[in-house]
PDB file of C-alpha atoms in Angstrom:
ATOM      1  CA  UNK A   1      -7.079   2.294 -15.030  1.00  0.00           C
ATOM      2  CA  UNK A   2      -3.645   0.637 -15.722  1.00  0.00           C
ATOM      3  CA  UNK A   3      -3.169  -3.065 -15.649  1.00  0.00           C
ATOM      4  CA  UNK A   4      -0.214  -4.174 -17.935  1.00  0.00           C
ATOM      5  CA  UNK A   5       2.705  -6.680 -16.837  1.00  0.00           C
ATOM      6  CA  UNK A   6       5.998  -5.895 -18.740  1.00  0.00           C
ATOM      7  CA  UNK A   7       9.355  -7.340 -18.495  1.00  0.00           C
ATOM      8  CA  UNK A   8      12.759  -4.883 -17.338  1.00  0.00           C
ATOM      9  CA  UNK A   9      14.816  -6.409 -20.659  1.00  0.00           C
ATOM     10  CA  UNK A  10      12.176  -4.455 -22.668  1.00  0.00           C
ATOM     11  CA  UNK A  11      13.274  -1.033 -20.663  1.00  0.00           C
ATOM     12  CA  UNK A  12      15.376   0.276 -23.341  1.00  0.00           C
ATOM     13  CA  UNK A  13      12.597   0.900 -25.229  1.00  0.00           C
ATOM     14  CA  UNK A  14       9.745   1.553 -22.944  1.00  0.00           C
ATOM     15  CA  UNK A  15      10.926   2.842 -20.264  1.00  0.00           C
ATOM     16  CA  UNK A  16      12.965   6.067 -21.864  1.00  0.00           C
ATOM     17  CA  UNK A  17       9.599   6.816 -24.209  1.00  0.00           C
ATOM     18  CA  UNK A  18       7.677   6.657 -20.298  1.00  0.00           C
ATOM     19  CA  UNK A  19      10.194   9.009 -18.787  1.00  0.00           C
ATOM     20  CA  UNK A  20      11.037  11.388 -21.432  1.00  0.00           C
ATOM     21  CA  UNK A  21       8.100  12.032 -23.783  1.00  0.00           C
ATOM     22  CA  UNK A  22       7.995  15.422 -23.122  1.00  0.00           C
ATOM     23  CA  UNK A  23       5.144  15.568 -20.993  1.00  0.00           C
ATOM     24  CA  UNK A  24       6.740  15.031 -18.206  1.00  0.00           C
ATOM     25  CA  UNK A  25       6.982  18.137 -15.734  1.00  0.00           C
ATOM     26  CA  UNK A  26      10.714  17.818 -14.510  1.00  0.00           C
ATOM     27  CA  UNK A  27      12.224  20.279 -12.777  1.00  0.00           C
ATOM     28  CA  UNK A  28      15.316  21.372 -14.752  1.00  0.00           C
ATOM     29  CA  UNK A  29      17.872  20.034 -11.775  1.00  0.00           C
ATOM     30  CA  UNK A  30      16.165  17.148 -12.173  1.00  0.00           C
ATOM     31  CA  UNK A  31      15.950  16.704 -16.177  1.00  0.00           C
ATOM     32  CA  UNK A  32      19.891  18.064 -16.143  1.00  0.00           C
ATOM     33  CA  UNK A  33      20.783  15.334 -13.725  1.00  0.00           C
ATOM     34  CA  UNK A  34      19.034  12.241 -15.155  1.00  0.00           C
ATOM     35  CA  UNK A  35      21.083  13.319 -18.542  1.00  0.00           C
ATOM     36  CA  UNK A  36      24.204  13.508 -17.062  1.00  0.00           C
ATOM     37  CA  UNK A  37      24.085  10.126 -14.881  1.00  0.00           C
ATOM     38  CA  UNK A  38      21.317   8.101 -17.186  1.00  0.00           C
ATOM     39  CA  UNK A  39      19.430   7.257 -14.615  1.00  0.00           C
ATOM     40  CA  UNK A  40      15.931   6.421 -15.101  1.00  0.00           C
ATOM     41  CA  UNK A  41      12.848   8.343 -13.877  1.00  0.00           C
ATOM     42  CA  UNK A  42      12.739  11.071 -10.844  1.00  0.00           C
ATOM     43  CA  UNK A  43      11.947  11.623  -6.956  1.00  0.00           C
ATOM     44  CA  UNK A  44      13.497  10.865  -4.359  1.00  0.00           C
ATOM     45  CA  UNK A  45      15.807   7.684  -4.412  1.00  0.00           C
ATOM     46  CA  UNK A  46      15.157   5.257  -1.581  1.00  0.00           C
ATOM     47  CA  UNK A  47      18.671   3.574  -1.434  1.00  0.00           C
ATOM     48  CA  UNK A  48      21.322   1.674  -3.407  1.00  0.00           C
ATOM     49  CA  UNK A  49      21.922  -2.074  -3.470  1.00  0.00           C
ATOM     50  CA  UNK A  50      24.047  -3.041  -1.161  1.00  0.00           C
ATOM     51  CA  UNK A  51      26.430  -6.332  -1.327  1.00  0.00           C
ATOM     52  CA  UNK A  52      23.887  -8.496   0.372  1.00  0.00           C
ATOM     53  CA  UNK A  53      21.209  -7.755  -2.010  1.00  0.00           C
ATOM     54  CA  UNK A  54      23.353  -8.204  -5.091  1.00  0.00           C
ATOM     55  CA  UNK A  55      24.750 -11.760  -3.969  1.00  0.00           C
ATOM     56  CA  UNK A  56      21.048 -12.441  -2.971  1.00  0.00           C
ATOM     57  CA  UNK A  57      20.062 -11.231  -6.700  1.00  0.00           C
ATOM     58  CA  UNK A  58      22.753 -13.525  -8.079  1.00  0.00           C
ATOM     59  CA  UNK A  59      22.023 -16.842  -5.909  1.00  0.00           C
ATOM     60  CA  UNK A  60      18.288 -16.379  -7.363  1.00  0.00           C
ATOM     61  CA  UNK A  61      18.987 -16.283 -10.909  1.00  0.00           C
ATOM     62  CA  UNK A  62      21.614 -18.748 -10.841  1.00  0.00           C
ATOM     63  CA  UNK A  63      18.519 -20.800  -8.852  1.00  0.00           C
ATOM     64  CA  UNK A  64      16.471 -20.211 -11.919  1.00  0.00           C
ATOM     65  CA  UNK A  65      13.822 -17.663 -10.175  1.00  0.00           C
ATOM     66  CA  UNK A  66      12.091 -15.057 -11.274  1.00  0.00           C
ATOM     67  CA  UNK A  67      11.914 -11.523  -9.194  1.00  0.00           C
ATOM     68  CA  UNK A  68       8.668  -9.904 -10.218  1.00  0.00           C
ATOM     69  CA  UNK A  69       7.619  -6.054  -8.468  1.00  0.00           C
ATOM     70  CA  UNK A  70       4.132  -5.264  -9.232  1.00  0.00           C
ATOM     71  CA  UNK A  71       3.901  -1.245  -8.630  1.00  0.00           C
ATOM     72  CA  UNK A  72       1.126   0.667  -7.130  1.00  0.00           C
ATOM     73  CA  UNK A  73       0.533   4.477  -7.458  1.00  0.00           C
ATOM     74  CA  UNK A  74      -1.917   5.998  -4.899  1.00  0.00           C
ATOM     75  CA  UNK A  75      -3.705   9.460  -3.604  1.00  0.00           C
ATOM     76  CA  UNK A  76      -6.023   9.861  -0.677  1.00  0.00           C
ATOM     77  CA  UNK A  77      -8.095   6.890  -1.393  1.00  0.00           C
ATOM     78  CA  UNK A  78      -6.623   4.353   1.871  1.00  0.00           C
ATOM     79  CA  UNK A  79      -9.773   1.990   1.706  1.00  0.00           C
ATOM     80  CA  UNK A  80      -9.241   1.232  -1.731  1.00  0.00           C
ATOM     81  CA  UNK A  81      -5.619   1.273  -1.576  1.00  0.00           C
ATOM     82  CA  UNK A  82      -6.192  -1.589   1.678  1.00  0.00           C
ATOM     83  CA  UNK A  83      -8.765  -3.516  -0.423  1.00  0.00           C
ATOM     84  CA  UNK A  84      -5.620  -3.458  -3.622  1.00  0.00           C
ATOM     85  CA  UNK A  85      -2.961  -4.487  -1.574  1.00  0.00           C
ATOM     86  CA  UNK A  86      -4.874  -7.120   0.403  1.00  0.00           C
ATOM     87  CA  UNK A  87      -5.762  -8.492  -3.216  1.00  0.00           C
ATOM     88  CA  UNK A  88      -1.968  -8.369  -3.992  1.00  0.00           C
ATOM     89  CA  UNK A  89      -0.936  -9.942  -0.872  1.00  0.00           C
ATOM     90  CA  UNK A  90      -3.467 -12.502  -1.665  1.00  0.00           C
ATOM     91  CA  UNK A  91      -2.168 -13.600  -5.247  1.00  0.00           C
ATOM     92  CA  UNK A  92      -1.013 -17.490  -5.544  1.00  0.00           C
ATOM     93  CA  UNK A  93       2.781 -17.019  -6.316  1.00  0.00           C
ATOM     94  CA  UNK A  94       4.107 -19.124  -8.668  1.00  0.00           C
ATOM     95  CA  UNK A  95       7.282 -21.552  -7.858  1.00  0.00           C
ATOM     96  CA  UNK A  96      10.666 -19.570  -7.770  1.00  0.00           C
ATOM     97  CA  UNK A  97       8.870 -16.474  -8.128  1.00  0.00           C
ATOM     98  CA  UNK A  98      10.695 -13.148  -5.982  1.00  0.00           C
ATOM     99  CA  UNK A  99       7.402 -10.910  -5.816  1.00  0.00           C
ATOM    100  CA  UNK A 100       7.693  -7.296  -4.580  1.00  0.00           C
ATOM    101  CA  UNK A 101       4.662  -4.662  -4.007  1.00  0.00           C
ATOM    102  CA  UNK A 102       6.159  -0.986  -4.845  1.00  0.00           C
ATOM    103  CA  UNK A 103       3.569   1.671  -3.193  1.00  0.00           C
ATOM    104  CA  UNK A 104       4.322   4.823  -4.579  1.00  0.00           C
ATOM    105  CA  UNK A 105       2.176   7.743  -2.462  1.00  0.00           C
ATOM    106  CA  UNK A 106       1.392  10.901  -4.783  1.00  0.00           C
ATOM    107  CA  UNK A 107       0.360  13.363  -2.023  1.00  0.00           C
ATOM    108  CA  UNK A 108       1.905  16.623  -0.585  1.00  0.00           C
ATOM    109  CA  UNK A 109       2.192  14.547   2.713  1.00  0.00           C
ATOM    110  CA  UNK A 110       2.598  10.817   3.430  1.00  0.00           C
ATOM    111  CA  UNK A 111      -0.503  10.016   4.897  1.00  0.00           C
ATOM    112  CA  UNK A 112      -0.470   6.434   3.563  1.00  0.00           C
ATOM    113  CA  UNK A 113       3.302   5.468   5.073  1.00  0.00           C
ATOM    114  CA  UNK A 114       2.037   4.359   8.247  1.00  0.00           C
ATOM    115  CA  UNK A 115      -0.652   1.773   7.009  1.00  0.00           C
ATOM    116  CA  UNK A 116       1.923   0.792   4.579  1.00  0.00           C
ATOM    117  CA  UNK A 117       4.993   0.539   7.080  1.00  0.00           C
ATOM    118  CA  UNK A 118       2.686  -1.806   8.987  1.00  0.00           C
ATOM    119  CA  UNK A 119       2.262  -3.822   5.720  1.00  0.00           C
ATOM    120  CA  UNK A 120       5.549  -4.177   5.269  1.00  0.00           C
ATOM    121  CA  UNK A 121       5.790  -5.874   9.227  1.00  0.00           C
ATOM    122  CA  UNK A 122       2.873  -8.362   8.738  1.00  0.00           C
ATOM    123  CA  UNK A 123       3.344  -9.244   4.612  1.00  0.00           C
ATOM    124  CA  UNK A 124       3.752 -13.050   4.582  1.00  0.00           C
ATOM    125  CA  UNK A 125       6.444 -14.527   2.802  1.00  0.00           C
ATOM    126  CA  UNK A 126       7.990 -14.196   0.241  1.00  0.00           C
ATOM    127  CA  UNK A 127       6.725 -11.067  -0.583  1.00  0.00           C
ATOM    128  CA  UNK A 128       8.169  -7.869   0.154  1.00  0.00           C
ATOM    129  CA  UNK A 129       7.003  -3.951   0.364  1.00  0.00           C
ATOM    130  CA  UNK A 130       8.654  -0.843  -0.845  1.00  0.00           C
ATOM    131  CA  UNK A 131       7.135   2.583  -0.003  1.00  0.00           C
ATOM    132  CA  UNK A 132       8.107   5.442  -2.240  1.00  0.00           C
ATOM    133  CA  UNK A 133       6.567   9.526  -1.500  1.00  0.00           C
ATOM    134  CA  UNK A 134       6.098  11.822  -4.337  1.00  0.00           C
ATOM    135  CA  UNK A 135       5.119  14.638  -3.097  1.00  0.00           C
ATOM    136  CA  UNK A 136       4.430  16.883  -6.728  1.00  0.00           C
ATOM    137  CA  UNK A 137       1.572  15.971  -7.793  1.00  0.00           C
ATOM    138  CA  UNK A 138       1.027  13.747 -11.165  1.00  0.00           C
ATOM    139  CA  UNK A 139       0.551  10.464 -12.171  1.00  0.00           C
ATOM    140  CA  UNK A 140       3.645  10.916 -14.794  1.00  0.00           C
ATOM    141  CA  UNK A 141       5.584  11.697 -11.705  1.00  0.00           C
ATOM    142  CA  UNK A 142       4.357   8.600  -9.469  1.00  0.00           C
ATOM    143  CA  UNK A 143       5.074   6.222 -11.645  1.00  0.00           C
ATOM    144  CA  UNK A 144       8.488   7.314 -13.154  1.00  0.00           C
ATOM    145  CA  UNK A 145       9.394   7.169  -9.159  1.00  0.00           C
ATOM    146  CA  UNK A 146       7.896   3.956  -9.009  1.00  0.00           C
ATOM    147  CA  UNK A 147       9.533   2.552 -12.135  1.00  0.00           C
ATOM    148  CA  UNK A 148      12.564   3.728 -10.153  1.00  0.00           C
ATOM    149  CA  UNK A 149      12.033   1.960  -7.228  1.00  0.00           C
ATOM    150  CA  UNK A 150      11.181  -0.998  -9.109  1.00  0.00           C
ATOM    151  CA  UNK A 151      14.544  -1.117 -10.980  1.00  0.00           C
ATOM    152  CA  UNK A 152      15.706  -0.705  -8.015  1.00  0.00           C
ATOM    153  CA  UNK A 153      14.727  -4.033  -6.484  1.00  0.00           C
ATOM    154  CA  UNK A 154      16.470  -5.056 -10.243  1.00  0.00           C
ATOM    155  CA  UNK A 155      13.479  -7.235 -11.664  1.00  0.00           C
ATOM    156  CA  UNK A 156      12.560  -9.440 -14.293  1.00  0.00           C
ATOM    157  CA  UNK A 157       9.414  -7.672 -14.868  1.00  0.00           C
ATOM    158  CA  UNK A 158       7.452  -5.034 -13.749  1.00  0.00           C
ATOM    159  CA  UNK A 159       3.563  -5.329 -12.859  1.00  0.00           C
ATOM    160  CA  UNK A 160       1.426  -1.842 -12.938  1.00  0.00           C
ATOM    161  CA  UNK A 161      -2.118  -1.886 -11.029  1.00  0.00           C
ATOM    162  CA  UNK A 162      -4.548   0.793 -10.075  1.00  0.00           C
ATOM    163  CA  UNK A 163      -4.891   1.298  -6.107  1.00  0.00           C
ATOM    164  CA  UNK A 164      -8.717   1.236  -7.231  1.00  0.00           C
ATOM    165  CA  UNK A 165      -8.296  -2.522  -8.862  1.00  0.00           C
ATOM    166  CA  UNK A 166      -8.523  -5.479  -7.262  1.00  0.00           C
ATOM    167  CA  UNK A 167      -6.788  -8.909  -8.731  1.00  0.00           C
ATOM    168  CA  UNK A 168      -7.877 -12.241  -8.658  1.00  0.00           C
ATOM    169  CA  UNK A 169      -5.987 -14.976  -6.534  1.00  0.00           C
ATOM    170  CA  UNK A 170      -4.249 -16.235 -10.031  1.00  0.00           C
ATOM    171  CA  UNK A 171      -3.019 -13.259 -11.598  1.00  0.00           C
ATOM    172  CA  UNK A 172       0.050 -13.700 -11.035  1.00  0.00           C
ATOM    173  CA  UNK A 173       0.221 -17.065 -12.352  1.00  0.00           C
ATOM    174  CA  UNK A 174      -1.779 -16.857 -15.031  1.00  0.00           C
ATOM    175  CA  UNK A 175       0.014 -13.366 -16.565  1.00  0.00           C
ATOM    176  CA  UNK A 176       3.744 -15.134 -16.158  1.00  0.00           C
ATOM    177  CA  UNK A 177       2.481 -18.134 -17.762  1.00  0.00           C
ATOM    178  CA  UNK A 178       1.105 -15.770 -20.759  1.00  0.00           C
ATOM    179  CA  UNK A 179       3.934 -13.606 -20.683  1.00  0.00           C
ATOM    180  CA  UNK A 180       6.419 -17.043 -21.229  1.00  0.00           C
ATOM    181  CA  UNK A 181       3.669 -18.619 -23.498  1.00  0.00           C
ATOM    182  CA  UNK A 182       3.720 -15.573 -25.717  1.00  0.00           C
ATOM    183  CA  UNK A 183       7.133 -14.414 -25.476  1.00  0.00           C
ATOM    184  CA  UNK A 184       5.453 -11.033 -24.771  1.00  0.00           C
ATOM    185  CA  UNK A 185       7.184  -7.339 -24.319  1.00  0.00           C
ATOM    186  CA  UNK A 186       4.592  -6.170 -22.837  1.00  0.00           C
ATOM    187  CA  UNK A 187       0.926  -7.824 -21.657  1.00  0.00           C
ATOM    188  CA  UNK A 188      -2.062  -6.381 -20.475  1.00  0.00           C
ATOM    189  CA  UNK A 189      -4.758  -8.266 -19.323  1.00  0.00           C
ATOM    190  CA  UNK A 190      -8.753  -7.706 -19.128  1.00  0.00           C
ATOM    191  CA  UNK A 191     -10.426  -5.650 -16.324  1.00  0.00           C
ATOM    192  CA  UNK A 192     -13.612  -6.379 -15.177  1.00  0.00           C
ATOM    193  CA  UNK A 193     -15.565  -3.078 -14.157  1.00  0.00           C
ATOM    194  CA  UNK A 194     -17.620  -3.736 -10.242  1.00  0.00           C
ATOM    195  CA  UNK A 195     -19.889  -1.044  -9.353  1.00  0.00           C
ATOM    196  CA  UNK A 196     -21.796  -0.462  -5.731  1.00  0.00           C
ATOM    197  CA  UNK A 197     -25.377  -0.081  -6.252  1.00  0.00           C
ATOM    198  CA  UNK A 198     -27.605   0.598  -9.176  1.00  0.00           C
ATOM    199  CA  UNK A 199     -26.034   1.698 -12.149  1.00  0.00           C
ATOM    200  CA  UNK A 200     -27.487   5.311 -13.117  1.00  0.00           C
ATOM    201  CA  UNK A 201     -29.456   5.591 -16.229  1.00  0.00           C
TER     202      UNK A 201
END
């Protein structure tokens, strides 16, 4: 399980440490490319900003908000990815707090998109939903695509949950308020293990 909340002006040195330790399996167009450009992580890419979003991105800040995208990595587990994101979509959001939900599917095919798509129609405000496919399989390969994504949406910090976690209503709130209390890089918080039946011995 992953559940850590970390903000982007640490990503010089996280993110390059998460994306290039070696252990990554990049293909070698892939590795070749991200040295060439410096861009960050691999898969596809869903889109650049356009001028809307970047005069939306500058009315927030000036505004004093926050723009937080808390990414999700799943593989054929839909009732437990519905049961994460319903948590998610649950969460008290703090005043002048942007949140976004990053799904990132790690399956040869997208068998998630639709549910997800229809997420993405019905999510109440303000939050928003960005579907990413990564079709090789590998959780180093998810999440580099969705730390892509994320940076994408150009945050102020980035949120990593398990599609088998769920969060209570105030996580949010309460790991922002930490995270400012602190003056934290990087904060994870506890997890509380729920298990179905009897335990076995």
């Amino acid at each position: 399980m992953l559940t850590c909340f970390s903000p982007v002006s640490a990503r010089q040195s996280v993110v390059p440490d998460l994306i290039d330790d070696g252990q990554c399996p990049r293909r070698p167009d892939q590795r070749a490319a991200a040295r060439e450009t410096g861009e960050v992580g691999i898969g596809m890419r869903l889109g650049e900003l356009n001028v809307s979003d970047e005069t939306a991105l500058t009315q927030t800040r000036a505004a004093g908000r926050q723009s937080v995208v808390v990414a999700i990595c799943t593989r054929n587990r839909p009732q437990l990815l519905r049961s994460c994101l319903e948590s998610v979509l649950g969460l008290v959001v703090p005043p002048r707090v942007q949140p976004c939900i990053v799904v990132v599917e790690n399956d040869a095919l997208p068998t998630c998109r639709c549910y997800v798509e229809s997420c993405m129609r019905e999510a109440p405000e303000p939050w928003k939903i960005v579907y990413g496919h990564e079709p090789n399989l590998g959780i180093p390969l998810a999440r580099n695509l969705s730390v892509e994504i994320a940076l994408g949406e150009d945050p102020d910090w980035i949120a990593f949950i398990d599609d088998d976690e769920v969060v209570d209503h105030q996580w949010l709130e309460r790991m922002i308020g930490a995270a400012h209390e602190l003056d934290c890089d990087v904060l994870q918080g506890p997890v509380e293990y729920s298990y179905q039946g009897a335990l076995p011995e």
